[in-house]
């Protein structure tokens, strides 16, 4: 199933229609897009029986599908070719920072280019469906509600200027587009091997597969939950493959007027215009 946020309300996406979750559940589930993750097992039981929509799908009204996670984990240097282009070594522990939740944005929101070195990073985003503590890697997937597309938009100057603490440079307003929806794991043939791509004005910049993640999704659940609890509705930006603008010759950064398109196999496409 696909779960989205339409004008602030939780919906199921059924082909070209949406079903408003509060309406079709007679209030068992609220309209808050975060609430489904708090009651994940009950929600899946209910939602798998919903087959009819309540309104046509209008993509332009889609907002961030997971708008208020308590924790946003983001992983650096998680594809070998990206570590190489960054001339950095892959650490033995996932290189973890945060995108502050207020930086999250919708799949078709504009990106305000407020600095000279604003870069793209297509990333698979995993959404936590149940509290995870000290999880064995073999059980990692069972804590994931679903997957979505993310852009870890990065102000490269601020990223490095802040004492090499990445989080602030990754958290400018609107620098965390996600969407268009969260797709549950049963929809994928192999959720561990998905093609992902991003392009700027039609020029492909990144083109890779998630099987090349160094720390894959179950391993990230294990590594992070060894340190602290992962909570329902938390999200993990799993890292970007090679092809970021800062590593190109010559470097290329986002400019007002650019169209950034971001796609992952089996999930969908985000389109963000740069202002
Ligand atoms: Zn990233």
Short mmCIF file of N, CA and C in Angstrom, two decimals, residues 51-173:
data_model
loop_
_atom_site.label_atom_id
_atom_site.label_comp_id
_atom_site.label_asym_id
_atom_site.label_seq_id
_atom_site.Cartn_x
_atom_site.Cartn_y
_atom_site.Cartn_z
N UNK A 51 -10.50 -0.69 -0.50
CA UNK A 51 -10.32 -0.85 -1.95
C UNK A 51 -10.89 0.32 -2.75
N UNK A 52 -11.65 1.20 -2.12
CA UNK A 52 -12.28 2.29 -2.87
C UNK A 52 -11.80 3.64 -2.33
N UNK A 53 -11.57 4.57 -3.25
CA UNK A 53 -11.14 5.89 -2.86
C UNK A 53 -12.30 6.80 -2.51
N UNK A 54 -11.96 7.97 -1.96
CA UNK A 54 -12.99 8.95 -1.62
C UNK A 54 -12.83 10.23 -2.44
N UNK A 55 -11.73 10.33 -3.20
CA UNK A 55 -11.49 11.54 -4.00
C UNK A 55 -10.42 11.22 -5.04
N UNK A 56 -10.39 12.00 -6.14
CA UNK A 56 -9.31 11.79 -7.10
C UNK A 56 -7.97 12.24 -6.51
N UNK A 57 -6.90 11.62 -6.96
CA UNK A 57 -5.56 12.01 -6.50
C UNK A 57 -5.11 13.25 -7.27
N UNK A 58 -4.79 14.30 -6.55
CA UNK A 58 -4.20 15.50 -7.15
C UNK A 58 -2.80 15.66 -6.56
N UNK A 59 -1.80 15.25 -7.35
CA UNK A 59 -0.43 15.20 -6.82
C UNK A 59 0.06 16.54 -6.30
N UNK A 60 -0.47 17.62 -6.86
CA UNK A 60 0.04 18.93 -6.45
C UNK A 60 -0.32 19.25 -5.00
N UNK A 61 -1.24 18.46 -4.41
CA UNK A 61 -1.62 18.69 -3.01
C UNK A 61 -0.89 17.77 -2.04
N UNK A 62 0.04 16.97 -2.54
CA UNK A 62 0.77 16.06 -1.66
C UNK A 62 1.82 16.83 -0.85
N UNK A 63 1.87 16.54 0.44
CA UNK A 63 2.84 17.15 1.35
C UNK A 63 3.81 16.06 1.80
N UNK A 64 4.73 16.44 2.68
CA UNK A 64 5.69 15.47 3.21
C UNK A 64 4.93 14.30 3.84
N UNK A 65 5.17 13.06 3.39
CA UNK A 65 4.37 11.93 3.88
C UNK A 65 4.61 11.62 5.36
N UNK A 66 5.76 11.98 5.88
CA UNK A 66 6.08 11.76 7.30
C UNK A 66 6.53 13.11 7.85
N UNK A 67 5.56 13.98 8.18
CA UNK A 67 5.92 15.39 8.37
C UNK A 67 6.58 15.72 9.71
N UNK A 68 6.35 14.91 10.75
CA UNK A 68 6.87 15.28 12.07
C UNK A 68 7.53 14.11 12.79
N UNK A 69 8.54 13.49 12.19
CA UNK A 69 9.24 12.42 12.91
C UNK A 69 9.92 13.00 14.14
N UNK A 70 9.98 12.17 15.22
CA UNK A 70 10.69 12.64 16.40
C UNK A 70 12.20 12.65 16.16
N UNK A 71 12.65 11.72 15.31
CA UNK A 71 14.08 11.65 15.02
C UNK A 71 14.27 11.45 13.52
N UNK A 72 15.20 12.18 12.97
CA UNK A 72 15.58 12.04 11.56
C UNK A 72 17.06 11.66 11.54
N UNK A 73 17.34 10.43 11.14
CA UNK A 73 18.72 9.99 11.01
C UNK A 73 19.14 10.14 9.56
N UNK A 74 20.36 10.58 9.33
CA UNK A 74 20.88 10.65 7.97
C UNK A 74 22.30 10.09 8.00
N UNK A 75 22.61 9.33 6.94
CA UNK A 75 23.86 8.58 6.92
C UNK A 75 24.74 9.13 5.80
N UNK A 76 25.98 9.45 6.13
CA UNK A 76 26.95 9.88 5.13
C UNK A 76 27.81 8.72 4.68
N UNK A 77 28.45 8.87 3.52
CA UNK A 77 29.50 7.93 3.07
C UNK A 77 29.02 6.48 3.09
N UNK A 78 27.83 6.24 2.55
CA UNK A 78 27.26 4.89 2.64
C UNK A 78 27.24 4.17 1.30
N UNK A 79 27.85 4.77 0.27
CA UNK A 79 28.11 4.07 -0.99
C UNK A 79 29.61 4.28 -1.28
N UNK A 80 30.31 3.21 -1.65
CA UNK A 80 31.76 3.30 -1.82
C UNK A 80 32.14 4.39 -2.84
N UNK A 81 31.43 4.45 -3.97
CA UNK A 81 31.82 5.42 -5.00
C UNK A 81 31.60 6.86 -4.54
N UNK A 82 30.61 7.06 -3.66
CA UNK A 82 30.41 8.42 -3.12
C UNK A 82 31.50 8.75 -2.10
N UNK A 83 31.90 7.78 -1.28
CA UNK A 83 33.02 8.02 -0.35
C UNK A 83 34.28 8.35 -1.15
N UNK A 84 34.49 7.62 -2.26
CA UNK A 84 35.67 7.86 -3.10
C UNK A 84 35.64 9.28 -3.68
N UNK A 85 34.48 9.70 -4.23
CA UNK A 85 34.42 11.03 -4.85
C UNK A 85 34.55 12.13 -3.79
N UNK A 86 34.22 11.79 -2.53
CA UNK A 86 34.35 12.75 -1.43
C UNK A 86 35.74 12.69 -0.82
N UNK A 87 36.60 11.80 -1.36
CA UNK A 87 37.95 11.53 -0.83
C UNK A 87 37.92 11.33 0.68
N UNK A 88 36.95 10.49 1.10
CA UNK A 88 36.86 10.15 2.53
C UNK A 88 36.76 8.64 2.68
N UNK A 89 37.22 8.14 3.81
CA UNK A 89 37.15 6.71 4.08
C UNK A 89 35.78 6.36 4.65
N UNK A 90 35.34 5.14 4.36
CA UNK A 90 34.09 4.66 4.95
C UNK A 90 34.35 4.28 6.41
N UNK A 91 33.60 4.86 7.34
CA UNK A 91 33.85 4.53 8.76
C UNK A 91 33.27 3.16 9.12
N UNK A 92 33.74 2.61 10.22
CA UNK A 92 33.23 1.30 10.65
C UNK A 92 31.86 1.42 11.33
N UNK A 93 31.55 2.60 11.80
CA UNK A 93 30.22 2.90 12.34
C UNK A 93 29.55 3.86 11.36
N UNK A 94 28.27 3.69 11.07
CA UNK A 94 27.63 4.59 10.11
C UNK A 94 27.83 6.07 10.48
N UNK A 95 28.22 6.87 9.50
CA UNK A 95 28.48 8.31 9.71
C UNK A 95 27.13 9.01 9.81
N UNK A 96 26.67 9.21 11.04
CA UNK A 96 25.28 9.60 11.27
C UNK A 96 25.18 11.06 11.71
N UNK A 97 24.28 11.78 11.05
CA UNK A 97 23.97 13.15 11.46
C UNK A 97 22.45 13.28 11.42
N UNK A 98 21.92 14.47 11.66
CA UNK A 98 20.47 14.65 11.55
C UNK A 98 20.15 15.75 10.57
N UNK A 99 19.00 15.61 9.95
CA UNK A 99 18.34 16.75 9.32
C UNK A 99 17.25 17.14 10.32
N UNK A 100 17.30 18.35 10.82
CA UNK A 100 16.30 18.74 11.81
C UNK A 100 14.91 18.66 11.17
N UNK A 101 13.92 18.14 11.93
CA UNK A 101 12.61 17.89 11.31
C UNK A 101 11.99 19.11 10.62
N UNK A 102 12.29 20.31 11.09
CA UNK A 102 11.69 21.50 10.46
C UNK A 102 12.20 21.72 9.04
N UNK A 103 13.24 21.00 8.63
CA UNK A 103 13.75 21.15 7.25
C UNK A 103 13.02 20.24 6.27
N UNK A 104 12.17 19.34 6.75
CA UNK A 104 11.49 18.40 5.85
C UNK A 104 10.46 19.14 5.00
N UNK A 105 10.24 18.60 3.80
CA UNK A 105 9.37 19.28 2.83
C UNK A 105 8.64 18.24 1.99
N UNK A 106 7.75 18.73 1.15
CA UNK A 106 6.92 17.85 0.32
C UNK A 106 7.59 17.50 -0.99
N UNK A 107 7.01 16.51 -1.69
CA UNK A 107 7.64 15.98 -2.90
C UNK A 107 7.60 16.93 -4.10
N UNK A 108 6.75 17.94 -4.05
CA UNK A 108 6.66 18.89 -5.16
C UNK A 108 6.86 20.32 -4.68
N UNK A 109 7.42 20.46 -3.49
CA UNK A 109 7.67 21.80 -2.96
C UNK A 109 8.86 22.45 -3.67
N UNK A 110 8.87 23.77 -3.68
CA UNK A 110 10.01 24.50 -4.25
C UNK A 110 11.17 24.47 -3.26
N UNK A 111 12.37 24.55 -3.82
CA UNK A 111 13.58 24.62 -2.99
C UNK A 111 14.17 26.02 -3.17
N UNK A 112 14.27 26.73 -2.07
CA UNK A 112 14.79 28.09 -2.14
C UNK A 112 16.33 28.03 -2.11
N UNK A 113 16.94 28.54 -3.16
CA UNK A 113 18.41 28.50 -3.27
C UNK A 113 18.95 29.76 -2.60
N UNK A 114 19.37 29.59 -1.35
CA UNK A 114 19.76 30.75 -0.53
C UNK A 114 21.26 30.80 -0.32
N UNK A 115 22.02 29.97 -1.06
CA UNK A 115 23.47 29.95 -0.91
C UNK A 115 24.09 29.55 -2.25
N UNK A 116 25.39 29.69 -2.37
CA UNK A 116 26.07 29.48 -3.66
C UNK A 116 26.37 28.02 -3.96
N UNK A 117 26.44 27.17 -2.93
CA UNK A 117 26.86 25.79 -3.15
C UNK A 117 25.82 24.81 -2.59
N UNK A 118 24.62 24.88 -3.17
CA UNK A 118 23.53 24.00 -2.75
C UNK A 118 23.51 22.78 -3.67
N UNK A 119 23.57 21.61 -3.09
CA UNK A 119 23.78 20.36 -3.82
C UNK A 119 22.62 19.40 -3.63
N UNK A 120 22.53 18.41 -4.53
CA UNK A 120 21.50 17.38 -4.47
C UNK A 120 22.09 16.09 -3.89
N UNK A 121 21.23 15.25 -3.31
CA UNK A 121 21.60 13.91 -2.86
C UNK A 121 20.36 13.03 -2.85
N UNK A 122 20.15 12.24 -3.92
CA UNK A 122 19.03 11.28 -3.89
C UNK A 122 19.31 10.24 -2.81
N UNK A 123 18.26 9.90 -2.04
CA UNK A 123 18.44 8.89 -0.99
C UNK A 123 17.16 8.08 -0.77
N UNK A 124 17.35 6.79 -0.56
CA UNK A 124 16.26 5.96 -0.06
C UNK A 124 16.02 6.33 1.40
N UNK A 125 14.74 6.54 1.75
CA UNK A 125 14.39 6.85 3.14
C UNK A 125 13.53 5.72 3.70
N UNK A 126 13.96 5.19 4.84
CA UNK A 126 13.21 4.12 5.53
C UNK A 126 12.43 4.74 6.69
N UNK A 127 11.18 4.30 6.85
CA UNK A 127 10.31 4.82 7.91
C UNK A 127 10.10 3.72 8.95
N UNK A 128 10.34 4.05 10.21
CA UNK A 128 10.23 3.07 11.29
C UNK A 128 8.75 2.83 11.64
N UNK A 129 8.37 1.56 11.76
CA UNK A 129 6.98 1.20 12.06
C UNK A 129 6.75 0.66 13.47
N UNK A 130 7.83 0.32 14.17
CA UNK A 130 7.68 -0.09 15.58
C UNK A 130 8.97 0.19 16.32
N UNK A 131 8.83 0.43 17.63
CA UNK A 131 10.01 0.79 18.40
C UNK A 131 11.09 -0.29 18.28
N UNK A 132 12.30 0.16 18.05
CA UNK A 132 13.41 -0.77 17.83
C UNK A 132 14.49 -0.53 18.89
N UNK A 133 14.83 -1.59 19.61
CA UNK A 133 15.92 -1.54 20.59
C UNK A 133 16.81 -2.76 20.40
N UNK A 134 18.08 -2.53 20.22
CA UNK A 134 19.08 -3.60 20.13
C UNK A 134 18.63 -4.70 19.18
N UNK A 135 18.34 -4.29 17.95
CA UNK A 135 17.79 -5.22 16.96
C UNK A 135 18.93 -6.00 16.30
N UNK A 136 18.69 -7.28 16.08
CA UNK A 136 19.62 -8.10 15.32
C UNK A 136 19.48 -7.73 13.83
N UNK A 137 20.60 -7.63 13.10
CA UNK A 137 20.49 -7.25 11.68
C UNK A 137 19.54 -8.16 10.90
N UNK A 138 19.46 -9.42 11.27
CA UNK A 138 18.59 -10.35 10.54
C UNK A 138 17.11 -9.97 10.70
N UNK A 139 16.78 -9.20 11.73
CA UNK A 139 15.39 -8.81 11.97
C UNK A 139 15.10 -7.37 11.54
N UNK A 140 16.09 -6.69 10.98
CA UNK A 140 15.98 -5.26 10.72
C UNK A 140 14.77 -4.85 9.90
N UNK A 141 14.49 -5.58 8.84
CA UNK A 141 13.37 -5.17 7.98
C UNK A 141 12.04 -5.16 8.74
N UNK A 142 11.88 -6.00 9.75
CA UNK A 142 10.57 -6.12 10.41
C UNK A 142 10.23 -4.86 11.22
N UNK A 143 11.17 -3.95 11.37
CA UNK A 143 10.90 -2.68 12.07
C UNK A 143 10.57 -1.54 11.11
N UNK A 144 10.59 -1.85 9.81
CA UNK A 144 10.37 -0.81 8.79
C UNK A 144 8.92 -0.85 8.32
N UNK A 145 8.23 0.30 8.41
CA UNK A 145 6.86 0.40 7.89
C UNK A 145 6.87 0.48 6.37
N UNK A 146 7.79 1.23 5.82
CA UNK A 146 7.84 1.39 4.38
C UNK A 146 9.01 2.26 3.97
N UNK A 147 9.05 2.50 2.66
CA UNK A 147 10.17 3.24 2.07
C UNK A 147 9.63 4.41 1.27
N UNK A 148 10.40 5.48 1.21
CA UNK A 148 10.04 6.61 0.39
C UNK A 148 11.30 7.22 -0.23
N UNK A 149 11.08 8.21 -1.10
CA UNK A 149 12.18 8.90 -1.76
C UNK A 149 12.54 10.13 -0.94
N UNK A 150 13.83 10.41 -0.82
CA UNK A 150 14.25 11.62 -0.13
C UNK A 150 15.32 12.36 -0.91
N UNK A 151 15.41 13.64 -0.67
CA UNK A 151 16.53 14.45 -1.15
C UNK A 151 17.20 15.07 0.07
N UNK A 152 18.45 14.74 0.24
CA UNK A 152 19.24 15.34 1.33
C UNK A 152 19.94 16.58 0.76
N UNK A 153 19.13 17.62 0.51
CA UNK A 153 19.69 18.86 -0.05
C UNK A 153 20.70 19.43 0.94
N UNK A 154 21.83 19.85 0.42
CA UNK A 154 22.97 20.19 1.27
C UNK A 154 23.58 21.53 0.86
N UNK A 155 23.74 22.41 1.82
CA UNK A 155 24.51 23.64 1.61
C UNK A 155 25.97 23.29 1.95
N UNK A 156 26.77 23.02 0.90
CA UNK A 156 28.12 22.48 1.14
C UNK A 156 28.98 23.43 1.96
N UNK A 157 28.75 24.72 1.79
CA UNK A 157 29.58 25.66 2.54
C UNK A 157 29.26 25.59 4.03
N UNK A 158 27.96 25.67 4.35
CA UNK A 158 27.55 25.62 5.77
C UNK A 158 27.85 24.24 6.37
N UNK A 159 27.72 23.19 5.55
CA UNK A 159 27.99 21.82 6.01
C UNK A 159 29.39 21.71 6.59
N UNK A 160 30.36 22.36 5.95
CA UNK A 160 31.74 22.27 6.40
C UNK A 160 32.13 23.42 7.34
N UNK A 161 31.42 24.55 7.21
CA UNK A 161 31.79 25.73 8.01
C UNK A 161 31.47 25.53 9.49
N UNK A 162 30.47 24.70 9.78
CA UNK A 162 30.00 24.57 11.16
C UNK A 162 30.83 23.53 11.91
N UNK A 163 32.13 23.70 11.90
CA UNK A 163 33.01 22.78 12.62
C UNK A 163 32.91 21.36 12.09
N UNK A 164 32.58 21.22 10.80
CA UNK A 164 32.38 19.92 10.15
C UNK A 164 31.26 19.11 10.80
N UNK A 165 30.38 19.80 11.51
CA UNK A 165 29.15 19.16 11.99
C UNK A 165 28.12 19.38 10.89
N UNK A 166 27.71 18.30 10.21
CA UNK A 166 26.92 18.42 8.98
C UNK A 166 25.50 18.96 9.19
N UNK A 167 24.93 18.77 10.39
CA UNK A 167 23.47 18.84 10.51
C UNK A 167 22.89 20.20 10.10
N UNK A 168 23.55 21.28 10.46
CA UNK A 168 22.98 22.60 10.14
C UNK A 168 22.96 22.84 8.63
N UNK A 169 24.04 22.47 7.95
CA UNK A 169 24.10 22.68 6.49
C UNK A 169 23.17 21.79 5.71
N UNK A 170 22.61 20.77 6.39
CA UNK A 170 21.67 19.85 5.75
C UNK A 170 20.23 20.21 6.11
N UNK A 171 20.04 21.29 6.87
CA UNK A 171 18.73 21.54 7.47
C UNK A 171 18.16 22.92 7.15
N UNK A 172 18.64 23.57 6.10
CA UNK A 172 17.98 24.83 5.74
C UNK A 172 16.52 24.56 5.40
N UNK A 173 15.73 25.62 5.48
CA UNK A 173 14.28 25.48 5.22
C UNK A 173 14.04 24.79 3.87
#
